[in-house]
Amino acid sequence: MDVNWLDANYLPWLIPVPPLISFMLIILFTGRNKVLSHSIGVGSVVLSFLMAFGVFLKATGTDDFGPNAYGDSIKWMDVGLSEFRMGVLVDPLTAVMLFMVPIAILMIFVYSVGYMGAYPDDDPHKIRYSRFFAYLSLFAGGMLTLVVADNLLLMFMGWEIMGLCSYLLIGFLFEKKSAQQAAVKAFMTTRVADVLMLVGIGYLYAEAGTLSFRDILYNAEVLERLGNSDLTGYLGLSAASIIGLLLVIGTIGKSAQFPLHAWLPDAMEGPTPVSAMIHAAAMVSAGVYAVIRMFPLLEAGGNPHHAEYTAPLILMGVIGSITALGAAILGVGQNDIKRVLAYSTISQLGFMVAALGIGAYVAAAFHLITHAFFKALLFMSSGAVIHAMEHGEHAAEHGHDEHHAHHDEHAHDAHAHGHSSYTWADLNAKIEHGIEAGHLQPGERTPYGADYVGPNGELPDDAEWKTSIPQGLKPDFVAKPNNIALMGGLINKIPVTAYAMLAGSASLVGFPLITAGFWSKDEIIADAMTFITNSGQFEGHSPWLHMLVFFSLVIAATFTAFYTTRMWLLTFWGKPRSAMAEHATLMNHVDEEELAQAQTPLKRFWLQYSNSALMQGPLVVLAFFAIFAGFVGIHGDFPVLEWFTGSHNFFHEFVGPSLLHEPATIPFKIWPVLVSVLAFSIGAGFAYLVYGVPRDSYEKDPVQNMVGDPVWQALKDRFGFDTLYLATFYRGFEWFGRVFSYRKVDKETIDGILETVAVVFNNIGEAIKRFNHVIIDGVGDGIPQLIGLSGRWFRNLQSGRVQQYLLFTAVMLLAIGLFFVLRVL
Amino acid sequence: MVPLWFYLVVSAALFAIGAYGALARRNAIAIVMSVELMLNAANINLVAFWRYLNPFEINGQIFAAFVFIVAAAEAAVGLALIIAIYRSRQTVIVEDVNMLKW
Amino acid sequence: MEITWQTIAFAAFAVMTLGGGLMVVISRNLWHSALFLMLSFFGTSGLFVLLVAPFLAAVQVLVYIGAIAILVLFAIMLTRRMMGLEETQNTQWPAAAAVAVILFIILVITVSPLVDEKAVTDIFGDKVANFNANLPVDPDAKDSGVVANQDLNIVTVEAIGEALVTRDGFVLPFELASILLTAALIGAIVVAREDEA
């Protein structure tokens, strides 16, 4: 067999391999050795990065790369008389992803070494240190598989690997009830979407006979047939539309779009590098990447540039607009620094999805890349901030001087090393205390989550301890080290982080001209706007989707500018508003003796600053990209800058040919730029007016005064979506079993939406009850009894006897079989 | 010459017998044996179809060989599980191992 | 249908396979079950020989009788206390029997169109129109018009081996199968070994 594995055609095969091997090595062999484990993890990602960069260089060096994309595939299995091939494909879109993803992943890995290493030895972060790197490696492997895949099935495999990893990583601190719930929530929500996506993939295979991107998306004939509703599909929709809708639903779940967005803010329960992984380099990007990849199919049969929207495009445009705007508004009301970023992620993904809905293919891809850079940067910065705050809390408890001098030889005492507000030793003491005081029954499931504090940052009294700490997820709870109301003035404590985050924030809000985010966001808005003002080309079609997208995105951009500026100012500006912020630092806990023994200055530096350097180094790298990555996509005719670009939009010219019909470059107009600048100026300026003035405390947020308490509470409650889903989907089945006793459930809930739901159901229940009492008394009692009885009877199905389960399965299969047999007979 | 459907009927009968055993035997080892019977039935089917419909290709035999592999793996793991359960619970009666419920 | 040595052999092997299988599931003594299992495997192996798949027949004997059945015997010995069960069938056995019978009926109905050889052609196309004539059945049967096809040699072990390691053949499934087997072996050892504690 003549295979030169270093040939560029084969290189893409190898890109996802090192992280996957690293996962196996760590899980199977090196789990006990933390240093070896993280070395393997980082090393594998470096390898992947080098290979991916080689592929990227080759791709950019090839003239006219779009039609000349290369790949390789092998036979996977015979399917009937045809065969299914698995392979890799590198086209321009893959190439730019292969530039962004490995860099972001590598930075996350390096950062993780510092982040996870900074925890004390008895903290679960440190206990499961190796496992963390194993999961992270698997995650990276899944993402890289998805990127290089040349067909939907392989892509879906990577997609599902990431789904699993997100579950494992969000639930990494599984002692916390909230983390357990968040993990299940993320997994289940994305699962709903994934199932529908899989149906779409199946339908596509049935219609097209292949799942290869190149065969379907680069093949005018196939697209033509799939997009023609007279030839394929049902209910007046073409096959492409139905498949497109299903695939878009998959993305709605994976990329946390409305209405399946609820899992993402809670995904913050995982360690911060995970948040960066999920929100920047991998998971959510994968969702958008999938729709960008499948774009030719989604628009088959229509032409968004002439306002002939297909069903998937409309779905994307509407959902994207709602999500971008809604999440941006919600971002204003969050005090948890990571949650602000979570909503900004949802919102920015909404931008991309909406952009794709109006056919702005290149703009969506461009924003995906720049967003990944600056969002990874922002999340990792927030992790550094949280770490600094946790250090600060410990220092504040023990006195600042002691902080350095103090070293306990008996390092088992968590206080000696501890810097989370409640260490495990603290927690255990609390639990024991709770048992003694009778708040807790011995053996009762203990709610780790003691690092949660009340809405205003206060610690619960011991007496209230059990009731005041949420047993699980609660929308408006903010952990103390995450609470931006308690920060302030951190620019003097952790300046590198502060400036890095400033770069990231500037990029997120689209600071004009010098940030990556500006150029990519501007391109989306320009796309939307140009087609509105150019309505002549629509040939009578109304460009309503363009208008919707344009207006929601501009408003969303304004809100984005506001809440991002608010977040940065509250975190770094002014003066410290709590003892934690006063003492915040990223330095290691080092005992004096060891420090004195250190021979060289370098060693001294490393002892004191290793974690700080490991965490902040990647920030600097990413800050570079957050600023400069945008310059590849400047519009060719931008005034003044055209001297540098030579009237070329490099990104557009490189990525555009990924499509069979290269999207046309829109003519340059000054208005979209002005609108972008205006949105930024209004949002950021207003935020500076409100938050730029240093204050002693933010117990009551200025915005709260402006909009009033109910609105503020609604923002903190995330518009009640979480509660609503809990009430409908989760409780729905429970409710069905006991129609008449749900009132009790209702009373325990204060949320308005649930109450509305409850009142409606209550009335229905009362009506049924009265009806029964009046008309058929016996039946009235009989129905609930029957339901109860059937519940008890159905419970017997769950006997735990596998053979009984198997029998049921067999009977069902036989029923299906009989159906087919009888139909034939 | 034996027609194709003879083999298919034998295979179907063997599969049904195996299914009965998997559903009705109490001893876990007997269940594993029944599953092996079902795998065998599938194999007869595969090889018969290969021989009669597509004897010029090698696929059918290869496929059957993979079924062997799966069967071997299944038997090894299944019996290991049974022994592990027997060690911890002193039983190989599947009805007695019914903790996974409600 | 004329009675040839093939038909007789087929009947014998089928009886071995099915009878053995039946005894596996109804025999009260587990040890006997295992022995009948071997018989059933042997019958299957015979069917493979009739189907001109000597490699599979050999592997059947080696893997099933040589390894799996022996493994089962070991498992039975290791759990010997469980051999003297009063009840060998559980309470749902009538339902299980009904399921098995219906399953059998459905399967037979499904294959019933194949009884008519013309229908086979209709279903599977011309490629197999003369599948009987193409089969190298009886070297001595030339006068009866059935000729052994020289192109249709018995698939050799060599051919199978080659197919397993060819890039466009089955090398990937083959490697995956190796991994699966290794994983299963390691898993079996880990699961079955005694806890150190």
mmCIF file of N, CA and C in Angstrom, chain A residues 154-211:
data_model
loop_
_atom_site.group_PDB
_atom_site.id
_atom_site.type_symbol
_atom_site.label_atom_id
_atom_site.label_comp_id
_atom_site.label_asym_id
_atom_site.label_seq_id
_atom_site.Cartn_x
_atom_site.Cartn_y
_atom_site.Cartn_z
ATOM 1 N N LEU A 154 -19.784 11.553 9.422
ATOM 2 C CA LEU A 154 -18.574 11.717 10.218
ATOM 3 C C LEU A 154 -18.657 13.002 11.028
ATOM 4 N N MET A 155 -19.213 14.027 10.413
ATOM 5 C CA MET A 155 -19.383 15.277 11.136
ATOM 6 C C MET A 155 -20.292 15.072 12.340
ATOM 7 N N PHE A 156 -21.342 14.308 12.115
ATOM 8 C CA PHE A 156 -22.277 14.054 13.206
ATOM 9 C C PHE A 156 -21.593 13.265 14.330
ATOM 10 N N MET A 157 -20.665 12.398 13.961
ATOM 11 C CA MET A 157 -19.947 11.653 15.008
ATOM 12 C C MET A 157 -19.156 12.610 15.888
ATOM 13 N N GLY A 158 -18.414 13.511 15.237
ATOM 14 C CA GLY A 158 -17.681 14.512 16.018
ATOM 15 C C GLY A 158 -18.629 15.327 16.873
ATOM 16 N N TRP A 159 -19.719 15.672 16.307
ATOM 17 C CA TRP A 159 -20.780 16.451 16.959
ATOM 18 C C TRP A 159 -21.241 15.741 18.236
ATOM 19 N N GLU A 160 -21.465 14.435 18.112
ATOM 20 C CA GLU A 160 -21.955 13.688 19.273
ATOM 21 C C GLU A 160 -20.864 13.483 20.316
ATOM 22 N N ILE A 161 -19.607 13.295 19.839
ATOM 23 C CA ILE A 161 -18.513 13.189 20.811
ATOM 24 C C ILE A 161 -18.493 14.446 21.661
ATOM 25 N N MET A 162 -18.669 15.586 21.002
ATOM 26 C CA MET A 162 -18.652 16.826 21.761
ATOM 27 C C MET A 162 -19.844 16.916 22.702
ATOM 28 N N GLY A 163 -20.984 16.399 22.244
ATOM 29 C CA GLY A 163 -22.143 16.389 23.138
ATOM 30 C C GLY A 163 -21.839 15.631 24.413
ATOM 31 N N LEU A 164 -21.223 14.476 24.244
ATOM 32 C CA LEU A 164 -20.859 13.673 25.417
ATOM 33 C C LEU A 164 -19.874 14.430 26.292
ATOM 34 N N CYS A 165 -18.850 15.011 25.653
ATOM 35 C CA CYS A 165 -17.825 15.701 26.440
ATOM 36 C C CYS A 165 -18.410 16.892 27.171
ATOM 37 N N SER A 166 -19.333 17.594 26.528
ATOM 38 C CA SER A 166 -19.902 18.741 27.225
ATOM 39 C C SER A 166 -20.642 18.260 28.458
ATOM 40 N N TYR A 167 -21.304 17.121 28.327
ATOM 41 C CA TYR A 167 -21.979 16.566 29.504
ATOM 42 C C TYR A 167 -20.970 16.255 30.598
ATOM 43 N N LEU A 168 -19.895 15.576 30.213
ATOM 44 C CA LEU A 168 -18.907 15.189 31.217
ATOM 45 C C LEU A 168 -18.251 16.409 31.848
ATOM 46 N N LEU A 169 -18.008 17.427 31.040
ATOM 47 C CA LEU A 169 -17.235 18.561 31.549
ATOM 48 C C LEU A 169 -18.107 19.556 32.302
ATOM 49 N N ILE A 170 -19.324 19.764 31.843
ATOM 50 C CA ILE A 170 -20.201 20.657 32.600
ATOM 51 C C ILE A 170 -20.475 20.036 33.958
ATOM 52 N N GLY A 171 -20.629 18.725 33.981
ATOM 53 C CA GLY A 171 -20.860 18.042 35.247
ATOM 54 C C GLY A 171 -19.566 17.638 35.928
ATOM 55 N N PHE A 172 -18.476 18.308 35.574
ATOM 56 C CA PHE A 172 -17.184 17.890 36.114
ATOM 57 C C PHE A 172 -17.157 17.952 37.637
ATOM 58 N N LEU A 173 -17.769 18.995 38.197
ATOM 59 C CA LEU A 173 -17.817 19.113 39.665
ATOM 60 C C LEU A 173 -19.126 18.490 40.130
ATOM 61 N N PHE A 174 -19.224 17.165 39.926
ATOM 62 C CA PHE A 174 -20.545 16.558 40.063
ATOM 63 C C PHE A 174 -21.021 16.472 41.509
ATOM 64 N N GLU A 175 -20.168 16.871 42.461
ATOM 65 C CA GLU A 175 -20.664 16.932 43.830
ATOM 66 C C GLU A 175 -21.709 18.023 43.975
ATOM 67 N N LYS A 176 -21.595 19.020 43.095
ATOM 68 C CA LYS A 176 -22.568 20.104 43.148
ATOM 69 C C LYS A 176 -23.838 19.667 42.456
ATOM 70 N N LYS A 177 -24.918 19.790 43.155
ATOM 71 C CA LYS A 177 -26.193 19.419 42.544
ATOM 72 C C LYS A 177 -26.449 20.259 41.295
ATOM 73 N N SER A 178 -26.087 21.537 41.389
ATOM 74 C CA SER A 178 -26.357 22.412 40.249
ATOM 75 C C SER A 178 -25.563 21.957 39.028
ATOM 76 N N ALA A 179 -24.331 21.464 39.262
ATOM 77 C CA ALA A 179 -23.534 21.012 38.121
ATOM 78 C C ALA A 179 -24.152 19.770 37.501
ATOM 79 N N GLN A 180 -24.630 18.875 38.356
ATOM 80 C CA GLN A 180 -25.305 17.682 37.814
ATOM 81 C C GLN A 180 -26.460 18.101 36.921
ATOM 82 N N GLN A 181 -27.272 19.018 37.479
ATOM 83 C CA GLN A 181 -28.467 19.401 36.721
ATOM 84 C C GLN A 181 -28.105 20.114 35.440
ATOM 85 N N ALA A 182 -27.069 20.964 35.524
ATOM 86 C CA ALA A 182 -26.676 21.694 34.323
ATOM 87 C C ALA A 182 -26.200 20.729 33.248
ATOM 88 N N ALA A 183 -25.448 19.694 33.684
ATOM 89 C CA ALA A 183 -24.941 18.728 32.713
ATOM 90 C C ALA A 183 -26.095 18.007 32.035
ATOM 91 N N VAL A 184 -27.039 17.542 32.841
ATOM 92 C CA VAL A 184 -28.179 16.825 32.269
ATOM 93 C C VAL A 184 -28.974 17.749 31.354
ATOM 94 N N LYS A 185 -29.119 18.983 31.817
ATOM 95 C CA LYS A 185 -29.897 19.950 31.033
ATOM 96 C C LYS A 185 -29.256 20.168 29.659
ATOM 97 N N ALA A 186 -27.944 20.404 29.671
ATOM 98 C CA ALA A 186 -27.258 20.630 28.396
ATOM 99 C C ALA A 186 -27.386 19.400 27.505
ATOM 100 N N PHE A 187 -27.176 18.250 28.092
ATOM 101 C CA PHE A 187 -27.203 17.019 27.303
ATOM 102 C C PHE A 187 -28.589 16.781 26.714
ATOM 103 N N MET A 188 -29.607 16.899 27.564
ATOM 104 C CA MET A 188 -30.954 16.605 27.089
ATOM 105 C C MET A 188 -31.416 17.612 26.051
ATOM 106 N N THR A 189 -31.113 18.893 26.294
ATOM 107 C CA THR A 189 -31.581 19.908 25.350
ATOM 108 C C THR A 189 -30.970 19.692 23.980
ATOM 109 N N THR A 190 -29.646 19.475 23.967
ATOM 110 C CA THR A 190 -29.023 19.279 22.666
ATOM 111 C C THR A 190 -29.487 17.965 22.048
ATOM 112 N N ARG A 191 -29.825 17.010 22.896
ATOM 113 C CA ARG A 191 -30.270 15.704 22.372
ATOM 114 C C ARG A 191 -31.556 15.843 21.568
ATOM 115 N N VAL A 192 -32.468 16.669 22.097
ATOM 116 C CA VAL A 192 -33.729 16.887 21.380
ATOM 117 C C VAL A 192 -33.431 17.320 19.955
ATOM 118 N N ALA A 193 -32.510 18.282 19.856
ATOM 119 C CA ALA A 193 -32.178 18.798 18.537
ATOM 120 C C ALA A 193 -31.417 17.761 17.714
ATOM 121 N N ASP A 194 -30.528 17.030 18.373
ATOM 122 C CA ASP A 194 -29.696 16.077 17.636
ATOM 123 C C ASP A 194 -30.533 14.991 16.978
ATOM 124 N N VAL A 195 -31.564 14.550 17.691
ATOM 125 C CA VAL A 195 -32.402 13.492 17.126
ATOM 126 C C VAL A 195 -33.031 13.972 15.824
ATOM 127 N N LEU A 196 -33.557 15.202 15.860
ATOM 128 C CA LEU A 196 -34.174 15.734 14.652
ATOM 129 C C LEU A 196 -33.139 15.894 13.552
ATOM 130 N N MET A 197 -31.936 16.297 13.955
ATOM 131 C CA MET A 197 -30.880 16.453 12.960
ATOM 132 C C MET A 197 -30.560 15.112 12.318
ATOM 133 N N LEU A 198 -30.526 14.081 13.149
ATOM 134 C CA LEU A 198 -30.228 12.749 12.617
ATOM 135 C C LEU A 198 -31.301 12.321 11.625
ATOM 136 N N VAL A 199 -32.558 12.663 11.954
ATOM 137 C CA VAL A 199 -33.637 12.372 11.007
ATOM 138 C C VAL A 199 -33.360 13.074 9.683
ATOM 139 N N GLY A 200 -32.925 14.334 9.784
ATOM 140 C CA GLY A 200 -32.609 15.095 8.577
ATOM 141 C C GLY A 200 -31.507 14.431 7.777
ATOM 142 N N ILE A 201 -30.472 13.959 8.481
ATOM 143 C CA ILE A 201 -29.360 13.304 7.794
ATOM 144 C C ILE A 201 -29.863 12.055 7.086
ATOM 145 N N GLY A 202 -30.721 11.300 7.792
ATOM 146 C CA GLY A 202 -31.274 10.095 7.180
ATOM 147 C C GLY A 202 -32.068 10.418 5.929
ATOM 148 N N TYR A 203 -32.857 11.466 6.010
ATOM 149 C CA TYR A 203 -33.679 11.847 4.865
ATOM 150 C C TYR A 203 -32.792 12.270 3.704
ATOM 151 N N LEU A 204 -31.737 13.021 4.048
ATOM 152 C CA LEU A 204 -30.820 13.462 2.999
ATOM 153 C C LEU A 204 -30.192 12.255 2.309
ATOM 154 N N TYR A 205 -29.802 11.276 3.116
ATOM 155 C CA TYR A 205 -29.179 10.093 2.532
ATOM 156 C C TYR A 205 -30.175 9.361 1.624
ATOM 157 N N ALA A 206 -31.426 9.301 2.104
ATOM 158 C CA ALA A 206 -32.438 8.613 1.314
ATOM 159 C C ALA A 206 -32.658 9.324 -0.019
ATOM 160 N N GLU A 207 -32.603 10.650 0.008
ATOM 161 C CA GLU A 207 -32.896 11.409 -1.207
ATOM 162 C C GLU A 207 -31.698 11.484 -2.135
ATOM 163 N N ALA A 208 -30.523 11.744 -1.542
ATOM 164 C CA ALA A 208 -29.354 12.019 -2.373
ATOM 165 C C ALA A 208 -28.505 10.781 -2.601
ATOM 166 N N GLY A 209 -28.640 9.779 -1.725
ATOM 167 C CA GLY A 209 -27.848 8.576 -1.882
ATOM 168 C C GLY A 209 -26.413 8.732 -1.447
ATOM 169 N N THR A 210 -26.081 9.866 -0.895
ATOM 170 C CA THR A 210 -24.738 10.081 -0.387
ATOM 171 C C THR A 210 -24.819 11.159 0.673
ATOM 172 N N LEU A 211 -23.805 11.208 1.511
ATOM 173 C CA LEU A 211 -23.775 12.274 2.510
ATOM 174 C C LEU A 211 -22.539 13.142 2.327
#
